Amino acid sequence: MHSQLTLTILIYALTLPRPNLGARWAVLVAGSSGWWNYRHQADVSHAQKILLKNGIPSDHIITMMYDDVAYNRQNPFPGKLFNDYTHTDVYEGITIDYRREEVTPKNFLGVLLGDEELVLKGKKVLRSGPEDNVFIFFTDHGSEHLIAFPHGELYADTLIETLNKMHSQNRYHNMVIYLEACYSGSMFEGLLDKSIQIHALTAANAHESSYATFCNDRKISACLADEFSYQWMNVSVQEDLERWTLNEEFRTVKKKVQHSHVTKYGDQSLDEKHLADFIGSSSAGTRGDLFMKPRHYVPALDAVFVPIHRKMIGAETTAAIRLAELEFSLRIQRMKLVQDTFKYIEEASKTLKGGQILKPHQRTKMALVKCFHTIHETFTQRCFHTSTTPEVIPYLSRFTSMCENGLNPEDIVEIIREICS
């Protein structure tokens, strides 16, 4: 009798609605521009649709997107974006709060910190407080210790400092971050405080590429989705989010993403929190939405060649063929230029200060990231911008190696200034 009563009480307790700890806020960011980056804007558009269906108020969703794809001249479906081969439009009806030149690291950080200057300009910012939960979804390119925006980069040290500031200012109760980018684990590994109520998932670990998917559409010459982004949304709409925990989400998405290592960082005490507390309840309308099994994958950086390849095989005139071949040739030449630039920088760094190589010394993880930040900032100003020349991304880890070897970042900066003068 006693056991039956206990079981009855337990079942009753599980069916009770969980207490509302506060409001739910979301920040969605597609950090790229250009037709070949179609998938990032489709990912964010789709995510906004899901959050709205899940009952997150539109005035609590802040979206940053360059918005140059839906009406791009290369889009055979003007005003529409698709996230898979079903060609279900995810663009119609979405709200974009920051577009074009407004999609910057500065504005993103301003949104997180509730910057009053943005408010005075009529822009939306987080108005979250100590009882509110915050969900952040970012998708774009990345390298070691940075994620890219159309204009500028956001470095890991700057992001971590901002998150710490949000915590000290009581700007959230709990926070979930989903980060889609190559090397995305490097934004948090050894950096994110495990005691500030932040649960972060990254599409890849600190040393690998993430992957694009649906890259062979019959009519659209671009990849339609990112593997991690598509899978977290797929899992989220299939489960009862009122009962589905963050850790269950992590384990399931990790299993479904086959081409990179989905990695978890942050506060493990959040593992048993429910996803509904961050992205709303699937009972509001998304549960059961149909998703396809992803296929036709390419490494994220190789997605740039998908439109070029489609132009080459679809060209019907000699002029069109030559134009596509020229575009391909220019990409290869740029890759060679990037490769040579890093070769010159590395050779010069081996004999710093009259041939005396500085002895390696131990730097903290944050000190290494700040060293990288100093070097890369000058590299971006003088040599190549990550967003316009993504070919640099696989090489940027060499700057980290220089920092690990104890080289003075100011010396590397001088070398870069000479080589990229």
Short mmCIF file of N, CA and C in Angstrom, two decimals, residues 5-121:
data_model
loop_
_atom_site.label_atom_id
_atom_site.label_comp_id
_atom_site.label_asym_id
_atom_site.label_seq_id
_atom_site.Cartn_x
_atom_site.Cartn_y
_atom_site.Cartn_z
N LEU A 5 1.16 4.15 -2.94
CA LEU A 5 0.93 5.57 -2.65
C LEU A 5 2.12 6.41 -3.10
N THR A 6 3.31 5.89 -2.83
CA THR A 6 4.53 6.61 -3.25
C THR A 6 4.58 6.76 -4.76
N LEU A 7 4.24 5.67 -5.48
CA LEU A 7 4.25 5.69 -6.93
C LEU A 7 3.22 6.67 -7.46
N THR A 8 2.04 6.70 -6.85
CA THR A 8 0.99 7.63 -7.27
C THR A 8 1.42 9.08 -7.11
N ILE A 9 2.05 9.36 -5.97
CA ILE A 9 2.53 10.73 -5.71
C ILE A 9 3.60 11.12 -6.73
N LEU A 10 4.49 10.15 -7.04
CA LEU A 10 5.57 10.43 -7.99
C LEU A 10 5.01 10.73 -9.37
N ILE A 11 4.05 9.91 -9.82
CA ILE A 11 3.45 10.14 -11.14
C ILE A 11 2.74 11.48 -11.18
N TYR A 12 2.04 11.81 -10.10
CA TYR A 12 1.34 13.09 -10.04
C TYR A 12 2.32 14.26 -10.11
N ALA A 13 3.44 14.11 -9.41
CA ALA A 13 4.44 15.18 -9.39
C ALA A 13 5.03 15.40 -10.77
N LEU A 14 5.23 14.30 -11.51
CA LEU A 14 5.82 14.41 -12.84
C LEU A 14 4.87 15.07 -13.83
N THR A 15 3.57 14.98 -13.59
CA THR A 15 2.60 15.56 -14.51
C THR A 15 2.30 17.01 -14.20
N LEU A 16 2.75 17.48 -13.05
CA LEU A 16 2.51 18.88 -12.71
C LEU A 16 3.35 19.80 -13.57
N PRO A 17 2.84 20.95 -14.00
CA PRO A 17 3.67 21.91 -14.73
C PRO A 17 4.80 22.40 -13.84
N ARG A 18 6.01 22.53 -14.46
CA ARG A 18 7.14 23.02 -13.69
C ARG A 18 6.99 24.50 -13.43
N PRO A 19 7.48 24.96 -12.28
CA PRO A 19 7.35 26.38 -11.96
C PRO A 19 8.03 27.25 -13.00
N ASN A 20 7.41 28.35 -13.32
CA ASN A 20 7.98 29.29 -14.28
C ASN A 20 9.03 30.15 -13.58
N LEU A 21 10.27 29.93 -13.97
CA LEU A 21 11.36 30.65 -13.31
C LEU A 21 11.56 32.05 -13.88
N GLY A 22 10.88 32.38 -14.94
CA GLY A 22 11.07 33.68 -15.55
C GLY A 22 10.83 33.61 -17.04
N ALA A 23 11.21 34.64 -17.73
CA ALA A 23 11.01 34.70 -19.18
C ALA A 23 12.11 33.93 -19.90
N ARG A 24 11.85 33.63 -21.18
CA ARG A 24 12.84 32.98 -22.04
C ARG A 24 13.22 33.94 -23.16
N TRP A 25 14.51 34.08 -23.36
CA TRP A 25 15.05 34.96 -24.39
C TRP A 25 15.93 34.17 -25.34
N ALA A 26 16.01 34.63 -26.59
CA ALA A 26 16.86 33.94 -27.57
C ALA A 26 17.58 34.95 -28.45
N VAL A 27 18.82 34.64 -28.76
CA VAL A 27 19.62 35.43 -29.71
C VAL A 27 20.08 34.48 -30.80
N LEU A 28 19.70 34.75 -32.04
CA LEU A 28 20.01 33.89 -33.18
C LEU A 28 20.90 34.67 -34.15
N VAL A 29 22.03 34.09 -34.53
CA VAL A 29 22.99 34.82 -35.36
C VAL A 29 23.48 33.96 -36.53
N ALA A 30 23.29 34.46 -37.75
CA ALA A 30 23.96 33.92 -38.94
C ALA A 30 25.10 34.89 -39.25
N GLY A 31 26.32 34.44 -39.02
CA GLY A 31 27.45 35.37 -39.06
C GLY A 31 28.14 35.52 -40.39
N SER A 32 27.52 35.07 -41.48
CA SER A 32 28.18 35.11 -42.78
C SER A 32 27.37 35.93 -43.78
N SER A 33 27.92 36.07 -44.95
CA SER A 33 27.22 36.69 -46.08
C SER A 33 27.64 35.96 -47.34
N GLY A 34 26.94 36.20 -48.42
CA GLY A 34 27.29 35.58 -49.69
C GLY A 34 26.47 34.34 -49.99
N TRP A 35 26.24 34.11 -51.30
CA TRP A 35 25.40 33.01 -51.74
C TRP A 35 25.89 31.65 -51.25
N TRP A 36 27.20 31.42 -51.30
CA TRP A 36 27.70 30.09 -50.95
C TRP A 36 27.49 29.76 -49.48
N ASN A 37 27.21 30.77 -48.66
CA ASN A 37 26.90 30.57 -47.24
C ASN A 37 25.40 30.49 -46.98
N TYR A 38 24.64 30.18 -48.00
CA TYR A 38 23.18 30.04 -47.94
C TYR A 38 22.73 29.35 -46.65
N ARG A 39 23.39 28.26 -46.31
CA ARG A 39 22.94 27.39 -45.22
C ARG A 39 22.84 28.09 -43.87
N HIS A 40 23.73 29.06 -43.62
CA HIS A 40 23.72 29.73 -42.31
C HIS A 40 22.42 30.51 -42.11
N GLN A 41 22.00 31.21 -43.15
CA GLN A 41 20.76 31.99 -43.03
C GLN A 41 19.54 31.08 -43.01
N ALA A 42 19.63 29.94 -43.70
CA ALA A 42 18.53 28.97 -43.63
C ALA A 42 18.45 28.35 -42.24
N ASP A 43 19.61 28.05 -41.64
CA ASP A 43 19.63 27.50 -40.27
C ASP A 43 18.95 28.44 -39.29
N VAL A 44 19.33 29.71 -39.33
CA VAL A 44 18.80 30.68 -38.37
C VAL A 44 17.32 30.94 -38.61
N SER A 45 16.92 31.03 -39.88
CA SER A 45 15.50 31.22 -40.18
C SER A 45 14.68 30.05 -39.64
N HIS A 46 15.18 28.85 -39.84
CA HIS A 46 14.48 27.66 -39.35
C HIS A 46 14.40 27.66 -37.83
N ALA A 47 15.50 28.03 -37.18
CA ALA A 47 15.51 28.08 -35.72
C ALA A 47 14.48 29.07 -35.19
N GLN A 48 14.38 30.23 -35.85
CA GLN A 48 13.39 31.21 -35.40
C GLN A 48 11.98 30.65 -35.54
N LYS A 49 11.70 29.97 -36.64
CA LYS A 49 10.38 29.36 -36.83
C LYS A 49 10.04 28.41 -35.69
N ILE A 50 11.02 27.59 -35.31
CA ILE A 50 10.80 26.61 -34.24
C ILE A 50 10.51 27.31 -32.92
N LEU A 51 11.31 28.31 -32.59
CA LEU A 51 11.12 29.01 -31.32
C LEU A 51 9.76 29.71 -31.26
N LEU A 52 9.35 30.30 -32.38
CA LEU A 52 8.04 30.96 -32.41
C LEU A 52 6.92 29.94 -32.22
N LYS A 53 7.00 28.81 -32.92
CA LYS A 53 5.99 27.76 -32.76
C LYS A 53 5.97 27.22 -31.33
N ASN A 54 7.15 27.24 -30.70
CA ASN A 54 7.26 26.72 -29.34
C ASN A 54 6.80 27.72 -28.29
N GLY A 55 6.32 28.86 -28.73
CA GLY A 55 5.74 29.81 -27.79
C GLY A 55 6.66 30.88 -27.26
N ILE A 56 7.88 30.99 -27.81
CA ILE A 56 8.75 32.09 -27.40
C ILE A 56 8.22 33.37 -28.05
N PRO A 57 7.93 34.41 -27.29
CA PRO A 57 7.38 35.65 -27.87
C PRO A 57 8.36 36.26 -28.87
N SER A 58 7.84 36.81 -29.94
CA SER A 58 8.70 37.39 -30.98
C SER A 58 9.56 38.52 -30.44
N ASP A 59 9.05 39.26 -29.44
CA ASP A 59 9.83 40.36 -28.90
C ASP A 59 10.93 39.88 -27.95
N HIS A 60 10.99 38.57 -27.72
CA HIS A 60 12.06 37.98 -26.91
C HIS A 60 13.06 37.21 -27.78
N ILE A 61 12.91 37.32 -29.10
CA ILE A 61 13.84 36.68 -30.03
C ILE A 61 14.56 37.78 -30.81
N ILE A 62 15.87 37.80 -30.73
CA ILE A 62 16.68 38.80 -31.42
C ILE A 62 17.49 38.09 -32.50
N THR A 63 17.30 38.49 -33.75
CA THR A 63 17.92 37.80 -34.88
C THR A 63 18.85 38.72 -35.65
N MET A 64 20.05 38.22 -35.89
CA MET A 64 21.05 38.94 -36.68
C MET A 64 21.34 38.10 -37.93
N MET A 65 21.15 38.71 -39.11
CA MET A 65 21.33 37.98 -40.36
C MET A 65 21.59 38.96 -41.48
N TYR A 66 22.59 38.72 -42.28
CA TYR A 66 22.96 39.67 -43.33
C TYR A 66 21.82 39.86 -44.33
N ASP A 67 21.07 38.81 -44.57
CA ASP A 67 19.87 38.85 -45.42
C ASP A 67 20.18 39.22 -46.86
N ASP A 68 21.16 38.52 -47.43
CA ASP A 68 21.49 38.74 -48.84
C ASP A 68 21.32 37.48 -49.67
N VAL A 69 20.60 36.49 -49.12
CA VAL A 69 20.47 35.21 -49.81
C VAL A 69 19.06 34.99 -50.37
N ALA A 70 18.03 35.27 -49.58
CA ALA A 70 16.66 34.98 -50.01
C ALA A 70 16.32 35.65 -51.34
N TYR A 71 16.80 36.88 -51.53
CA TYR A 71 16.53 37.60 -52.78
C TYR A 71 17.78 37.73 -53.63
N ASN A 72 18.74 36.85 -53.41
CA ASN A 72 19.96 36.83 -54.22
C ASN A 72 19.62 36.45 -55.66
N ARG A 73 20.32 37.04 -56.60
CA ARG A 73 20.03 36.77 -58.02
C ARG A 73 20.26 35.30 -58.38
N GLN A 74 21.06 34.59 -57.57
CA GLN A 74 21.31 33.17 -57.85
C GLN A 74 20.24 32.26 -57.25
N ASN A 75 19.32 32.83 -56.48
CA ASN A 75 18.28 32.02 -55.85
C ASN A 75 17.15 31.75 -56.83
N PRO A 76 16.93 30.50 -57.23
CA PRO A 76 15.84 30.19 -58.16
C PRO A 76 14.46 30.29 -57.53
N PHE A 77 14.42 30.50 -56.21
CA PHE A 77 13.16 30.65 -55.49
C PHE A 77 13.19 31.97 -54.72
N PRO A 78 13.03 33.10 -55.40
CA PRO A 78 13.17 34.41 -54.74
C PRO A 78 12.25 34.55 -53.53
N GLY A 79 12.83 35.05 -52.43
CA GLY A 79 12.05 35.26 -51.22
C GLY A 79 11.83 34.02 -50.39
N LYS A 80 12.53 32.94 -50.73
CA LYS A 80 12.39 31.70 -49.98
C LYS A 80 13.76 31.14 -49.60
N LEU A 81 13.80 30.46 -48.46
CA LEU A 81 14.99 29.73 -48.03
C LEU A 81 14.55 28.33 -47.60
N PHE A 82 15.33 27.34 -48.00
CA PHE A 82 15.04 25.96 -47.64
C PHE A 82 16.19 25.39 -46.82
N ASN A 83 15.85 24.53 -45.86
CA ASN A 83 16.87 23.95 -44.98
C ASN A 83 17.13 22.47 -45.30
N ASP A 84 16.38 21.93 -46.30
CA ASP A 84 16.64 20.57 -46.76
C ASP A 84 15.96 20.38 -48.11
N TYR A 85 16.01 19.17 -48.63
CA TYR A 85 15.51 18.89 -49.98
C TYR A 85 13.98 18.89 -50.08
N THR A 86 13.26 18.97 -48.97
CA THR A 86 11.80 19.04 -49.04
C THR A 86 11.33 20.39 -49.58
N HIS A 87 12.22 21.36 -49.59
CA HIS A 87 11.91 22.72 -50.06
C HIS A 87 10.75 23.33 -49.29
N THR A 88 10.76 23.14 -47.99
CA THR A 88 9.81 23.83 -47.11
C THR A 88 10.39 25.19 -46.77
N ASP A 89 9.68 26.24 -47.10
CA ASP A 89 10.20 27.60 -46.90
C ASP A 89 10.30 27.92 -45.41
N VAL A 90 11.49 28.38 -44.99
CA VAL A 90 11.68 28.77 -43.59
C VAL A 90 11.90 30.28 -43.46
N TYR A 91 11.80 31.00 -44.57
CA TYR A 91 12.10 32.45 -44.55
C TYR A 91 10.87 33.32 -44.35
N GLU A 92 9.76 32.93 -44.97
CA GLU A 92 8.56 33.77 -44.91
C GLU A 92 8.11 34.00 -43.47
N GLY A 93 7.89 35.27 -43.13
CA GLY A 93 7.35 35.62 -41.83
C GLY A 93 8.37 35.79 -40.73
N ILE A 94 9.65 35.56 -41.02
CA ILE A 94 10.63 35.74 -39.94
C ILE A 94 10.93 37.23 -39.76
N THR A 95 11.43 37.57 -38.59
CA THR A 95 11.81 38.94 -38.28
C THR A 95 13.32 39.03 -38.13
N ILE A 96 13.92 39.99 -38.82
CA ILE A 96 15.37 40.20 -38.73
C ILE A 96 15.60 41.55 -38.07
N ASP A 97 16.29 41.54 -36.96
CA ASP A 97 16.49 42.76 -36.17
C ASP A 97 17.77 43.50 -36.52
N TYR A 98 18.78 42.76 -36.96
CA TYR A 98 20.05 43.36 -37.37
C TYR A 98 20.42 42.73 -38.71
N ARG A 99 20.57 43.56 -39.74
CA ARG A 99 20.91 43.03 -41.06
C ARG A 99 22.03 43.85 -41.69
N ARG A 100 22.59 43.27 -42.75
CA ARG A 100 23.68 43.91 -43.50
C ARG A 100 24.81 44.36 -42.57
N GLU A 101 25.21 45.63 -42.65
CA GLU A 101 26.37 46.11 -41.90
C GLU A 101 26.15 46.13 -40.39
N GLU A 102 24.92 45.86 -39.95
CA GLU A 102 24.64 45.81 -38.51
C GLU A 102 25.07 44.49 -37.87
N VAL A 103 25.37 43.49 -38.71
CA VAL A 103 25.75 42.17 -38.19
C VAL A 103 27.24 42.18 -37.88
N THR A 104 27.58 42.65 -36.70
CA THR A 104 28.98 42.81 -36.29
C THR A 104 29.19 42.21 -34.90
N PRO A 105 30.45 41.89 -34.57
CA PRO A 105 30.74 41.43 -33.20
C PRO A 105 30.34 42.47 -32.16
N LYS A 106 30.57 43.73 -32.44
CA LYS A 106 30.25 44.79 -31.48
C LYS A 106 28.76 44.81 -31.17
N ASN A 107 27.93 44.73 -32.20
CA ASN A 107 26.48 44.75 -31.97
C ASN A 107 26.02 43.47 -31.27
N PHE A 108 26.62 42.34 -31.62
CA PHE A 108 26.26 41.09 -30.95
C PHE A 108 26.54 41.18 -29.45
N LEU A 109 27.71 41.66 -29.09
CA LEU A 109 28.05 41.82 -27.68
C LEU A 109 27.15 42.86 -27.02
N GLY A 110 26.81 43.91 -27.78
CA GLY A 110 25.90 44.92 -27.26
C GLY A 110 24.53 44.36 -26.97
N VAL A 111 24.06 43.47 -27.83
CA VAL A 111 22.78 42.79 -27.60
C VAL A 111 22.83 42.00 -26.31
N LEU A 112 23.90 41.25 -26.10
CA LEU A 112 24.02 40.42 -24.90
C LEU A 112 24.05 41.25 -23.63
N LEU A 113 24.68 42.42 -23.71
CA LEU A 113 24.85 43.26 -22.51
C LEU A 113 23.76 44.32 -22.37
N GLY A 114 22.78 44.31 -23.28
CA GLY A 114 21.69 45.29 -23.19
C GLY A 114 22.15 46.71 -23.41
N ASP A 115 23.02 46.91 -24.39
CA ASP A 115 23.63 48.21 -24.66
C ASP A 115 22.57 49.30 -24.89
N GLU A 116 22.61 50.33 -24.08
CA GLU A 116 21.62 51.41 -24.17
C GLU A 116 21.78 52.22 -25.45
N GLU A 117 22.98 52.28 -26.01
CA GLU A 117 23.16 52.99 -27.28
C GLU A 117 22.35 52.33 -28.38
N LEU A 118 22.31 51.00 -28.38
CA LEU A 118 21.49 50.29 -29.36
C LEU A 118 20.01 50.55 -29.12
N VAL A 119 19.62 50.59 -27.86
CA VAL A 119 18.22 50.87 -27.51
C VAL A 119 17.81 52.24 -28.02
N LEU A 120 18.68 53.23 -27.86
CA LEU A 120 18.38 54.59 -28.32
C LEU A 120 18.24 54.65 -29.84
N LYS A 121 18.86 53.70 -30.53
CA LYS A 121 18.74 53.62 -31.98
C LYS A 121 17.51 52.81 -32.40
#
